[in-house]
Amino acid sequence: TNQQIRVVAVSSVGCESASYGFITLSKTIPAIPTSISGPTNACTYVGQQTNANYSVVAVTGATSYLWEAPAGASIQSGQGTNAVAVSYSSTFTSGSIKVTAVANCGSRSARTLSITRLLPSSPVSITGPTSVCNYLGTGTEITYSIAAVANADSYSWTIPSGAVLVSGQGTTSVSVRFNGNYATSFIKVRAVSNCFTTGERTLQVSSATYGVPGTISGPTNACPYISNDQLAVYKIRRLNNAAGYIWTVPTGVTIFDHPGGTGANDTIIRVAYDINYVNGSAITVQATGCGTSAPRSLSVGGVIVTTPGLISGPTNACEFMESPSHPTGVTAVYKINKVFGALAYNWQAPNNATIIAHPGGNAENDTIVQIKYNSDFVNGVVRVSASNACGGSGNRSLYVSKLNPSTPSEIDVINLGTCPNRVYSYTISSMPAGATSILWTVPANGTLVSGQGTTSITVSYPTSTVSGYVTAQAINNCSGSSIRTTRVKLSACATTFTTTNNPTAKAVISDVVAFDAVVYPNPTNSSFNLKVTATKLGMVKIRIMDMQGRMVKQATMQSNEIKTIGQELRPGNYIMEMMQDQQVKAIKVIKL
């Protein structure tokens, strides 16, 4: 380490000087070299006899320099100095050159420099004419070029048979002459360095004439596309060696775009039709390159849409009409299937009917309508036609009328109970055509227990004599049918008792249980007066129902009293039903 050498003057008697002289000695270790100068890409030197030179700036205190080469490289000269020559064998891939400044007293860490083999990538693309029809055998020189590739030392061009590379081999640009016998082929180029050659980049150069393009696919009916936002698409398959295509459209047709691209990819067009289009004109396409091919054509006509199919929906308007029981009416729905090529539909409602909505939407979706029938409707036709830009179709019609219900079938009678509890059922086979309910009437002293409005009722009779008719009338919102009747004739029930004078004697009496009702005035334009007479005092339940059997009002009263009822009812026909225990009386009432 750093030390001093000192000297003191001493006399013969042992006296020393007051001060001393000295010299300081030190050890100086050289610093790390600042940086290594030299190539970092070994490709130029791999497998070559040319050496790569590396050096460092001289380091103070260094007496020599220790260099180290990576695997696959070796130091050829200069070891111990601040500059060396290094050779790279074909096995070298990557590594680091190292150097250390050395002195007799020691050394510090090494300085390093990373070395690798930087490989070029394939050229991106070749620029130059793809069709040389006009240059064949003329001696004209055509230029083909590429962009420079990083790390490439040169470029290797391959020229096909029938073509001559005039100049530029090894560079990014070559001049080529095409002989008269040249046939369509490829020009190729690779990027080259001392340690790597890339894959080929190719460019097809055509010399061929072309046949007619294949069939044009696309719509042949222009009507759905005329003067609207829809575009018609037409396509062909690519034709081998074709450099491009020429599309031609007639008056009234405009090419909107070329989705496939330009040149050899121009195999698709989208077009718009306007009102100037002439029916039966053609769209054509030709291939281009060494000349122009014959055209391929597609004739496009205008087809008027067909008449819509059958209309589905009700043909009997009765249940949908405005009436006293349906003051606002009920919506009837009519539908058709879509018609191919139709852009709109024209619906018409009959007299005294109104189209109130189009649930399907507008234009080509207008295949459903909702119709209301007012109270004056008698009959008429629902109509619909389809149309597009080329015209309209014929009408599809559906006849709608007011259908009166059919007369009920014969009434079947079954005895369900005998005296003193006489009960009968009355039944028709089914609900008559066009009917929504059945209006039953029973003899004055009979009680309709259940079933009003349906195809079967149950009626109870008193023990007294009964004579009259059970009737059945089919009802819908428009009217009632003819009345079906069956005769009722029952004798009084026999009742026995024992007399006090003669215990064995028997007599017959008539046991009558009365329950009846009277409504007046009927019809009325204000309110009804209802009187219920019964042998049994007590509460009587009242229900008023429309002709579809839906209850519109209910109330109560005491038997043998008079009740005013119905002031708030809308005009129409109703059934007023009175019930006390198991006894029921039903009367048809009319509000004007």
Coordinates of C-alpha atoms in Angstrom, one line a residue:
T1 CA 0.0 0.0 0.0
N2 CA 1.0 3.6 -0.1
Q3 CA 4.0 4.2 2.4
Q4 CA 6.8 6.7 3.2
I5 CA 10.6 6.1 3.3
R6 CA 12.1 8.5 6.0
V7 CA 15.8 9.5 7.1
V8 CA 17.0 11.1 10.3
A9 CA 20.6 12.6 10.9
V10 CA 22.3 11.0 14.0
S11 CA 25.6 12.3 15.7
S12 CA 28.3 10.1 17.1
V13 CA 27.1 10.7 20.6
G14 CA 23.5 9.7 19.7
C15 CA 21.9 13.1 19.1
E16 CA 19.2 13.1 16.3
S17 CA 18.1 15.9 14.1
A18 CA 14.9 17.6 15.0
S19 CA 13.3 16.9 11.5
Y20 CA 13.6 14.2 8.9
G21 CA 13.5 13.8 5.2
F22 CA 11.0 11.4 3.4
I23 CA 9.7 10.0 0.1
T24 CA 6.2 8.5 -0.5
L25 CA 5.8 5.3 -2.6
S26 CA 2.4 4.1 -4.0
K27 CA 0.8 1.2 -6.1
T28 CA -1.3 2.4 -9.1
I29 CA -4.0 -0.2 -10.5
P30 CA -5.2 0.8 -14.0
A31 CA -8.9 1.7 -14.5
I32 CA -11.6 -0.2 -16.6
P33 CA -11.3 0.7 -20.3
T34 CA -13.9 3.3 -21.3
S35 CA -15.4 1.4 -24.3
I36 CA -14.6 -1.0 -27.1
S37 CA -14.7 0.2 -30.6
G38 CA -15.5 -2.2 -33.5
P39 CA -18.3 -4.0 -35.5
T40 CA -21.2 -5.6 -33.5
N41 CA -22.6 -7.5 -36.5
A42 CA -20.4 -10.5 -37.3
C43 CA -22.2 -11.5 -40.5
T44 CA -19.6 -9.7 -42.7
Y45 CA -16.8 -11.7 -41.2
V46 CA -18.3 -15.2 -40.5
G47 CA -16.4 -17.8 -42.4
Q48 CA -14.3 -15.2 -44.1
Q49 CA -10.5 -14.5 -44.0
T50 CA -11.2 -10.9 -43.2
N51 CA -10.8 -10.0 -39.6
A52 CA -12.8 -7.6 -37.5
N53 CA -10.7 -5.0 -35.6
Y54 CA -11.5 -3.9 -32.0
S55 CA -9.7 -1.3 -29.9
V56 CA -9.8 0.7 -26.6
V57 CA -8.3 4.0 -25.6
A58 CA -5.0 3.5 -23.7
V59 CA -5.6 3.3 -19.9
T60 CA -3.2 5.2 -17.5
G61 CA -1.0 2.8 -15.6
A62 CA -1.7 -0.2 -17.8
T63 CA 1.3 -2.2 -18.9
S64 CA -0.8 -4.6 -21.1
Y65 CA -4.3 -5.6 -22.1
L66 CA -6.0 -9.0 -21.8
W67 CA -8.6 -9.7 -24.6
E68 CA -11.2 -12.5 -24.6
A69 CA -13.1 -13.7 -27.7
P70 CA -16.6 -15.5 -27.6
A71 CA -17.2 -19.1 -28.7
G72 CA -16.8 -19.4 -32.5
A73 CA -14.4 -16.5 -32.6
S74 CA -10.6 -16.2 -32.1
I75 CA -8.0 -13.4 -31.6
Q76 CA -5.6 -13.4 -34.5
S77 CA -3.3 -10.6 -33.4
G78 CA -2.8 -7.7 -30.9
Q79 CA -3.2 -9.7 -27.7
G80 CA -1.6 -7.5 -24.9
T81 CA -2.1 -4.3 -26.8
N82 CA -5.1 -2.0 -26.9
A83 CA -6.1 -3.2 -30.4
V84 CA -6.8 -6.7 -31.7
A85 CA -7.9 -8.5 -34.9
V86 CA -10.7 -11.1 -34.4
S87 CA -11.8 -13.8 -36.9
Y88 CA -15.3 -15.5 -36.8
S89 CA -15.9 -19.1 -37.8
S90 CA -19.2 -20.3 -39.5
T91 CA -20.2 -21.7 -36.0
F92 CA -20.5 -18.3 -34.4
T93 CA -23.9 -17.2 -33.3
S94 CA -23.6 -14.5 -30.6
G95 CA -21.4 -13.6 -27.6
S96 CA -19.2 -10.8 -26.2
I97 CA -15.7 -9.4 -26.8
K98 CA -14.0 -8.6 -23.4
V99 CA -10.8 -6.5 -22.6
T100 CA -9.1 -5.9 -19.2
A101 CA -6.4 -3.2 -18.6
V102 CA -3.5 -5.0 -16.7
A103 CA -0.5 -3.7 -14.6
N104 CA 2.1 -5.5 -12.4
C105 CA 0.1 -4.5 -9.3
G106 CA -3.2 -6.0 -10.7
S107 CA -6.2 -5.2 -12.8
R108 CA -9.9 -4.2 -12.5
S109 CA -13.1 -5.6 -14.2
A110 CA -13.3 -6.2 -18.0
R111 CA -15.1 -4.0 -20.5
T112 CA -17.5 -6.0 -22.8
L113 CA -19.1 -5.5 -26.3
S114 CA -22.0 -7.7 -27.4
I115 CA -21.5 -9.3 -30.9
T116 CA -24.3 -11.1 -32.9
R117 CA -25.3 -12.2 -36.4
L118 CA -28.0 -9.7 -37.6
L119 CA -30.1 -11.5 -40.3
P120 CA -32.0 -9.7 -43.1
S121 CA -35.7 -10.3 -43.6
S122 CA -37.4 -11.0 -46.9
P123 CA -38.1 -8.0 -49.2
V124 CA -41.6 -6.6 -48.6
S125 CA -42.8 -6.3 -52.2
I126 CA -41.7 -5.9 -55.8
T127 CA -42.8 -2.8 -57.6
G128 CA -43.2 -2.9 -61.4
P129 CA -45.7 -3.7 -64.2
T130 CA -47.7 -6.9 -63.8
S131 CA -48.7 -7.0 -67.4
V132 CA -46.0 -6.7 -70.2
C133 CA -48.2 -7.4 -73.2
N134 CA -47.2 -4.1 -74.8
Y135 CA -43.4 -4.7 -74.3
L136 CA -43.0 -8.2 -75.6
G137 CA -40.2 -8.3 -78.3
T138 CA -39.8 -4.5 -78.3
G139 CA -36.5 -4.3 -76.5
T140 CA -38.0 -1.9 -74.0
E141 CA -36.3 -2.2 -70.6
I142 CA -38.7 -2.4 -67.6
T143 CA -37.7 -1.5 -64.1
Y144 CA -38.5 -3.7 -61.1
S145 CA -37.5 -2.6 -57.6
I146 CA -37.7 -3.3 -53.9
A147 CA -37.2 -1.2 -50.7
A148 CA -33.8 -1.7 -49.1
V149 CA -33.7 -4.5 -46.4
A150 CA -31.9 -3.9 -43.1
N151 CA -28.8 -6.0 -42.6
A152 CA -28.7 -7.1 -46.3
D153 CA -25.4 -6.9 -48.1
S154 CA -26.8 -7.6 -51.5
Y155 CA -29.9 -8.9 -53.4
S156 CA -30.3 -11.9 -55.6
W157 CA -32.8 -11.5 -58.5
T158 CA -34.3 -14.5 -60.5
I159 CA -35.6 -13.6 -63.9
P160 CA -37.9 -16.2 -65.7
S161 CA -37.3 -17.8 -69.1
G162 CA -38.1 -15.5 -72.0
A163 CA -36.9 -12.4 -70.0
V164 CA -33.4 -10.9 -69.8
L165 CA -31.9 -9.2 -66.7
V166 CA -30.1 -6.2 -68.3
S167 CA -28.6 -4.6 -65.2
G168 CA -28.9 -4.2 -61.4
Q169 CA -28.2 -7.7 -60.1
G170 CA -27.2 -7.5 -56.4
T171 CA -29.0 -4.1 -56.0
T172 CA -32.5 -3.1 -55.0
S173 CA -33.5 -2.3 -58.6
V174 CA -33.1 -4.2 -61.9
S175 CA -33.8 -3.6 -65.6
V176 CA -35.5 -6.4 -67.5
R177 CA -36.2 -6.9 -71.2
F178 CA -39.0 -9.3 -72.3
N179 CA -38.6 -11.3 -75.5
G180 CA -41.4 -12.2 -77.8
N181 CA -41.6 -15.8 -76.5
Y182 CA -42.1 -14.7 -72.9
A183 CA -45.0 -16.6 -71.2
T184 CA -46.6 -15.5 -67.9
S185 CA -44.3 -16.3 -65.0
F186 CA -42.7 -14.8 -61.8
I187 CA -39.9 -12.4 -61.1
K188 CA -38.2 -13.3 -57.8
V189 CA -35.8 -11.6 -55.4
R190 CA -34.0 -12.6 -52.1
A191 CA -32.1 -10.4 -49.6
V192 CA -28.6 -11.7 -49.0
S193 CA -26.0 -11.3 -46.3
N194 CA -22.7 -13.1 -45.6
C195 CA -24.4 -15.4 -43.1
F196 CA -28.0 -15.7 -44.4
T197 CA -30.2 -15.6 -47.5
T198 CA -33.9 -14.8 -47.1
G199 CA -36.9 -16.5 -48.7
E200 CA -38.2 -15.3 -52.1
R201 CA -40.5 -12.4 -52.8
T202 CA -42.4 -12.9 -56.1
L203 CA -44.4 -10.9 -58.5
Q204 CA -46.5 -12.5 -61.3
V205 CA -45.9 -10.8 -64.6
S206 CA -48.6 -11.6 -67.2
S207 CA -48.3 -11.9 -70.9
A208 CA -51.6 -13.8 -71.6
T209 CA -54.8 -12.7 -73.3
Y210 CA -58.0 -13.7 -71.6
G211 CA -61.2 -15.7 -72.2
V212 CA -64.6 -14.5 -71.2
P213 CA -65.2 -14.1 -67.5
G214 CA -67.5 -16.7 -65.8
T215 CA -71.2 -16.2 -65.0
I216 CA -72.2 -13.0 -63.2
S217 CA -74.1 -13.8 -60.1
G218 CA -76.6 -11.3 -58.7
P219 CA -80.3 -10.3 -58.7
T220 CA -82.0 -10.3 -62.1
N221 CA -85.1 -8.5 -60.8
A222 CA -84.3 -4.8 -60.4
C223 CA -87.7 -3.8 -58.9
P224 CA -86.8 -4.3 -55.2
Y225 CA -83.8 -1.9 -55.6
I226 CA -85.2 0.9 -57.7
S227 CA -85.1 4.3 -55.9
N228 CA -84.5 3.0 -52.4
D229 CA -81.5 2.5 -50.1
Q230 CA -80.9 -1.2 -51.1
L231 CA -77.8 -2.0 -53.2
A232 CA -77.6 -4.9 -55.5
V233 CA -74.4 -7.0 -55.5
Y234 CA -72.9 -8.7 -58.6
K235 CA -69.9 -11.1 -58.6
I236 CA -67.7 -13.1 -60.8
R237 CA -64.9 -15.6 -60.1
R238 CA -61.3 -14.5 -60.6
L239 CA -59.9 -15.3 -64.1
N240 CA -56.4 -16.7 -64.2
N241 CA -53.8 -14.1 -65.1
A242 CA -56.3 -11.3 -65.6
A243 CA -54.7 -8.0 -64.6
G244 CA -58.1 -6.3 -64.1
Y245 CA -61.7 -6.0 -65.0
I246 CA -63.9 -3.5 -66.8
W247 CA -67.5 -3.4 -65.4
T248 CA -70.2 -1.6 -67.5
V249 CA -73.7 -0.8 -66.2
P250 CA -76.7 0.6 -68.1
T251 CA -78.4 4.0 -67.8
G252 CA -80.2 4.3 -64.5
V253 CA -77.6 2.2 -62.7
T254 CA -74.7 3.5 -60.7
I255 CA -71.7 1.5 -59.4
F256 CA -71.6 2.4 -55.7
D257 CA -68.3 0.7 -54.9
H258 CA -65.8 -2.2 -55.6
P259 CA -65.7 -4.2 -52.3
G260 CA -63.1 -6.7 -53.6
G261 CA -60.6 -4.0 -54.5
T262 CA -58.9 -2.9 -57.7
G263 CA -57.0 -4.7 -60.5
A264 CA -57.0 -8.5 -60.3
N265 CA -59.3 -8.3 -57.2
D266 CA -62.0 -6.3 -58.9
T267 CA -64.5 -9.2 -59.0
I268 CA -67.4 -7.6 -57.0
I269 CA -69.5 -4.5 -57.5
R270 CA -72.4 -3.0 -55.6
V271 CA -74.9 -0.9 -57.6
A272 CA -77.9 1.4 -57.1
Y273 CA -80.9 1.5 -59.4
D274 CA -82.9 4.7 -60.1
I275 CA -86.2 5.4 -61.9
N276 CA -84.3 5.9 -65.2
Y277 CA -83.4 2.2 -65.4
V278 CA -84.8 0.5 -68.6
N279 CA -86.3 -2.9 -68.0
G280 CA -84.2 -5.7 -69.6
S281 CA -80.9 -3.9 -69.7
A282 CA -77.6 -5.8 -69.0
I283 CA -74.7 -5.5 -66.7
T284 CA -71.4 -6.6 -68.3
V285 CA -67.8 -7.3 -67.3
Q286 CA -64.6 -7.8 -69.3
A287 CA -61.1 -9.1 -68.3
T288 CA -58.1 -6.9 -69.1
G289 CA -54.4 -7.4 -69.4
C290 CA -52.8 -8.3 -72.8
G291 CA -55.9 -6.9 -74.5
T292 CA -59.5 -7.0 -73.4
S293 CA -61.7 -10.1 -73.3
A294 CA -65.1 -10.5 -74.8
P295 CA -67.9 -9.3 -72.4
R296 CA -69.9 -11.4 -70.0
S297 CA -73.5 -10.1 -69.6
L298 CA -76.4 -10.5 -67.2
S299 CA -79.8 -9.2 -68.3
V300 CA -81.7 -7.6 -65.4
G301 CA -85.5 -7.2 -65.7
G302 CA -88.3 -5.8 -63.7
V303 CA -90.8 -8.3 -62.2
I304 CA -94.1 -7.0 -60.8
V305 CA -94.9 -8.7 -57.5
T306 CA -97.6 -11.4 -57.3
T307 CA -100.9 -11.1 -55.6
P308 CA -100.7 -11.8 -51.9
G309 CA -101.8 -15.2 -50.5
L310 CA -104.9 -15.8 -48.6
I311 CA -105.9 -13.4 -45.9
S312 CA -106.4 -15.0 -42.5
G313 CA -108.8 -13.4 -40.1
P314 CA -112.5 -13.5 -38.9
T315 CA -115.3 -13.5 -41.6
N316 CA -118.1 -12.9 -39.1
A317 CA -118.0 -9.3 -37.8
C318 CA -120.7 -9.7 -35.2
E319 CA -118.4 -10.4 -32.2
F320 CA -116.2 -7.4 -33.1
M321 CA -118.8 -4.8 -33.9
E322 CA -119.6 -1.8 -31.7
S323 CA -122.8 -2.6 -29.8
P324 CA -124.5 -1.9 -26.5
S325 CA -122.6 -4.7 -24.9
H326 CA -119.4 -3.7 -26.7
P327 CA -119.5 0.1 -26.8
T328 CA -116.0 0.4 -28.2
G329 CA -116.0 -2.8 -30.2
V330 CA -113.4 -5.5 -30.3
T331 CA -110.3 -5.4 -32.6
A332 CA -110.3 -7.9 -35.5
V333 CA -106.8 -8.9 -36.8
Y334 CA -106.1 -9.8 -40.5
K335 CA -102.8 -11.2 -41.8
I336 CA -101.0 -12.3 -45.0
N337 CA -97.6 -13.9 -45.6
K338 CA -94.9 -11.7 -47.1
V339 CA -94.7 -11.5 -50.9
F340 CA -91.3 -11.9 -52.5
G341 CA -90.0 -8.6 -53.9
A342 CA -92.8 -6.5 -52.3
L343 CA -91.8 -3.1 -50.9
A344 CA -95.3 -2.1 -49.7
Y345 CA -98.8 -3.3 -49.2
N346 CA -102.1 -1.5 -49.7
W347 CA -104.9 -2.6 -47.2
Q348 CA -108.5 -1.5 -47.6
A349 CA -111.3 -1.9 -45.0
P350 CA -115.0 -2.3 -46.0
N351 CA -117.6 0.4 -45.5
N352 CA -118.3 1.2 -41.8
A353 CA -115.0 -0.4 -40.8
T354 CA -111.7 1.3 -40.0
I355 CA -108.0 0.2 -40.0
I356 CA -106.7 1.3 -36.7
A357 CA -103.2 -0.1 -36.6
H358 CA -100.4 -1.9 -38.6
P359 CA -98.6 -4.0 -36.0
G360 CA -96.1 -5.5 -38.4
G361 CA -94.6 -2.2 -39.3
N362 CA -94.3 -0.2 -42.5
A363 CA -93.3 -0.9 -46.1
E364 CA -92.3 -4.5 -46.7
N365 CA -93.3 -5.5 -43.1
D366 CA -96.9 -4.2 -43.4
T367 CA -98.5 -7.7 -43.4
I368 CA -100.8 -7.3 -40.4
V369 CA -103.7 -4.9 -39.8
Q370 CA -106.2 -4.4 -37.0
I371 CA -109.8 -3.4 -38.0
K372 CA -112.7 -2.0 -36.0
Y373 CA -116.3 -2.5 -37.1
N374 CA -118.9 0.1 -36.2
S375 CA -122.5 -0.5 -35.4
D376 CA -123.7 0.3 -38.9
F377 CA -121.6 -2.4 -40.6
V378 CA -123.5 -4.9 -42.7
N379 CA -121.0 -6.7 -45.0
G380 CA -118.1 -5.9 -47.2
V381 CA -114.6 -7.0 -48.3
V382 CA -111.1 -6.7 -46.7
R383 CA -108.6 -6.2 -49.5
V384 CA -104.8 -6.1 -49.8
S385 CA -102.4 -5.7 -52.7
A386 CA -98.6 -5.8 -52.9
S387 CA -96.4 -3.3 -54.8
N388 CA -92.8 -2.4 -55.6
A389 CA -91.1 0.2 -57.8
C390 CA -92.2 -1.7 -60.9
G391 CA -95.9 -1.6 -60.1
G392 CA -98.7 -3.3 -58.0
S393 CA -100.2 -6.7 -57.8
G394 CA -103.9 -7.7 -58.0
N395 CA -106.1 -7.5 -54.9
R396 CA -106.5 -10.4 -52.5
S397 CA -110.0 -10.2 -50.9
L398 CA -111.8 -11.6 -47.9
Y399 CA -115.6 -11.3 -47.6
V400 CA -116.8 -10.3 -44.1
S401 CA -120.5 -10.1 -43.0
K402 CA -122.8 -10.2 -40.1
L403 CA -123.7 -13.9 -39.6
N404 CA -126.9 -14.6 -37.6
P405 CA -126.5 -17.6 -35.3
S406 CA -128.0 -20.9 -36.3
T407 CA -131.1 -22.2 -34.7
P408 CA -130.4 -24.5 -31.7
S409 CA -130.9 -28.2 -32.2
E410 CA -133.8 -30.2 -30.7
I411 CA -133.9 -29.9 -26.9
D412 CA -133.3 -33.1 -25.0
V413 CA -135.2 -33.4 -21.7
I414 CA -134.1 -35.5 -18.7
N415 CA -136.0 -35.8 -15.4
L416 CA -133.5 -35.4 -12.6
G417 CA -135.9 -35.4 -9.6
T418 CA -139.6 -36.3 -8.9
C419 CA -142.3 -34.9 -6.7
P420 CA -142.1 -33.0 -4.5
N421 CA -138.7 -31.9 -5.8
R422 CA -139.3 -31.9 -9.5
V423 CA -136.0 -31.1 -11.4
Y424 CA -135.4 -31.4 -15.2
S425 CA -132.4 -30.7 -17.4
Y426 CA -132.8 -29.3 -20.9
T427 CA -129.9 -29.6 -23.4
I428 CA -129.0 -28.9 -27.0
S429 CA -126.3 -30.9 -28.8
S430 CA -123.8 -28.0 -29.2
M431 CA -123.3 -24.3 -29.4
P432 CA -124.9 -23.3 -32.8
A433 CA -122.7 -21.8 -35.5
G434 CA -122.1 -18.1 -35.1
A435 CA -123.5 -18.1 -31.5
T436 CA -121.7 -16.8 -28.5
S437 CA -124.4 -17.8 -25.9
I438 CA -127.8 -19.4 -25.5
L439 CA -130.8 -17.5 -24.1
W440 CA -133.2 -19.9 -22.2
T441 CA -136.7 -19.2 -21.0
V442 CA -138.8 -21.4 -18.7
P443 CA -142.5 -21.5 -17.8
A444 CA -143.7 -18.8 -15.4
N445 CA -143.8 -21.0 -12.3
G446 CA -140.5 -22.8 -13.2
T447 CA -137.1 -21.8 -11.8
L448 CA -134.0 -21.8 -13.9
V449 CA -131.5 -23.1 -11.4
S450 CA -128.3 -23.0 -13.5
G451 CA -126.8 -23.0 -17.0
Q452 CA -128.2 -19.7 -18.5
G453 CA -126.1 -18.8 -21.5
T454 CA -124.7 -22.4 -22.0
T455 CA -126.0 -25.4 -23.9
S456 CA -127.6 -27.1 -20.9
I457 CA -129.8 -25.7 -18.1
T458 CA -131.4 -27.2 -14.9
V459 CA -134.9 -26.2 -14.0
S460 CA -136.9 -26.9 -10.9
Y461 CA -140.7 -26.9 -10.8
P462 CA -143.2 -26.5 -7.9
T463 CA -145.6 -29.2 -6.8
S464 CA -148.5 -27.4 -8.4
T465 CA -149.6 -27.8 -12.0
V466 CA -147.1 -26.5 -14.6
S467 CA -147.9 -25.7 -18.2
G468 CA -145.8 -23.7 -20.7
Y469 CA -142.7 -23.9 -22.8
V470 CA -138.9 -24.1 -22.4
T471 CA -137.2 -22.1 -25.2
A472 CA -133.6 -21.8 -26.4
Q473 CA -132.4 -19.0 -28.7
A474 CA -128.8 -18.7 -30.0
I475 CA -127.4 -15.2 -29.4
N476 CA -124.4 -13.2 -30.8
N477 CA -123.4 -9.6 -30.8
C478 CA -125.6 -8.9 -33.8
S479 CA -128.8 -10.8 -33.3
G480 CA -130.6 -13.9 -32.1
S481 CA -131.6 -17.0 -34.0
S482 CA -135.0 -18.6 -34.4
I483 CA -136.3 -20.0 -31.2
R484 CA -136.3 -23.7 -30.4
T485 CA -139.1 -24.8 -28.0
T486 CA -140.3 -27.8 -26.1
R487 CA -143.6 -28.1 -24.3
V488 CA -143.8 -28.5 -20.5
K489 CA -147.0 -29.9 -19.0
L490 CA -146.9 -31.3 -15.4
S491 CA -149.7 -32.3 -13.2
A492 CA -149.8 -31.2 -9.5
C493 CA -148.0 -33.5 -7.1
A494 CA -150.2 -35.6 -4.9
T495 CA -149.9 -35.1 -1.1
T496 CA -151.6 -37.5 1.5
F497 CA -152.6 -36.8 5.1
T498 CA -154.7 -38.5 7.8
T499 CA -158.0 -37.0 9.0
T500 CA -158.8 -36.9 12.7
N501 CA -162.3 -38.5 12.2
N502 CA -161.0 -41.3 10.1
P503 CA -157.3 -42.2 10.6
T504 CA -157.4 -44.5 7.6
A505 CA -158.8 -41.9 5.3
K506 CA -156.5 -40.0 2.9
A507 CA -157.0 -36.8 1.0
V508 CA -155.0 -35.0 -1.7
I509 CA -154.0 -31.4 -1.5
S510 CA -151.9 -29.1 -3.7
D511 CA -148.7 -28.0 -2.0
V512 CA -147.6 -24.9 -3.9
V513 CA -144.3 -23.1 -3.2
A514 CA -144.5 -19.8 -5.2
F515 CA -141.4 -17.9 -6.4
D516 CA -141.9 -15.4 -9.3
A517 CA -140.7 -12.1 -10.5
V518 CA -142.0 -9.3 -12.7
V519 CA -139.9 -6.6 -14.5
Y520 CA -141.6 -3.4 -15.8
P521 CA -141.4 -1.4 -17.9
N522 CA -139.5 -3.7 -20.2
P523 CA -138.0 -2.4 -22.6
T524 CA -137.1 0.9 -20.9
N525 CA -134.8 3.8 -21.6
S526 CA -134.4 4.6 -17.9
S527 CA -134.7 2.1 -15.0
F528 CA -136.6 -1.1 -14.4
N529 CA -139.0 -1.9 -11.5
L530 CA -138.5 -5.4 -10.2
K531 CA -141.0 -7.2 -8.0
V532 CA -140.2 -10.7 -6.5
T533 CA -143.1 -12.6 -5.0
A534 CA -142.4 -15.6 -2.8
T535 CA -144.1 -17.6 0.0
K536 CA -140.9 -17.4 1.9
L537 CA -139.9 -14.0 3.2
G538 CA -136.2 -13.1 3.1
M539 CA -133.3 -11.8 1.0
V540 CA -133.3 -12.2 -2.8
K541 CA -130.0 -12.0 -4.7
I542 CA -130.0 -10.2 -8.0
R543 CA -127.5 -10.6 -10.9
I544 CA -127.6 -8.7 -14.3
M545 CA -125.5 -10.3 -17.1
D546 CA -124.8 -9.3 -20.7
M547 CA -125.5 -11.7 -23.5
Q548 CA -122.0 -13.2 -23.2
G549 CA -122.8 -14.3 -19.7
R550 CA -120.6 -11.6 -18.1
M551 CA -121.9 -10.1 -14.9
V552 CA -122.4 -6.3 -15.1
K553 CA -124.2 -5.6 -11.8
Q554 CA -125.4 -7.4 -8.7
A555 CA -127.7 -6.3 -5.8
T556 CA -130.1 -7.7 -3.1
M557 CA -133.7 -7.0 -2.1
Q558 CA -136.4 -8.5 0.1
S559 CA -139.1 -10.7 -1.3
N560 CA -142.5 -9.2 -2.0
E561 CA -141.0 -5.7 -2.4
I562 CA -140.4 -3.5 -5.4
K563 CA -136.9 -2.4 -6.3
T564 CA -135.8 0.1 -8.9
I565 CA -132.6 -1.0 -10.8
G566 CA -130.6 -0.6 -14.0
Q567 CA -130.5 3.2 -14.4
E568 CA -126.8 3.1 -15.1
L569 CA -126.9 0.2 -17.7
R570 CA -125.8 1.0 -21.2
P571 CA -128.3 0.3 -24.0
G572 CA -128.4 -3.4 -24.9
N573 CA -129.9 -6.8 -24.1
Y574 CA -129.3 -8.3 -20.6
I575 CA -130.4 -11.3 -18.5
M576 CA -131.7 -10.3 -15.0
E577 CA -131.5 -13.3 -12.6
M578 CA -133.2 -13.5 -9.2
M579 CA -132.2 -16.2 -6.6
Q580 CA -133.6 -17.2 -3.2
D581 CA -132.1 -20.3 -1.7
Q582 CA -132.3 -22.9 -4.6
Q583 CA -135.0 -21.1 -6.5
V584 CA -134.0 -19.1 -9.5
K585 CA -135.9 -16.9 -12.0
A586 CA -134.3 -15.3 -15.1
I587 CA -135.9 -12.6 -17.3
K588 CA -134.5 -11.0 -20.5
V589 CA -134.6 -7.2 -20.3
I590 CA -133.8 -4.6 -22.9
K591 CA -132.3 -1.2 -22.2
L592 CA -133.0 1.3 -25.0

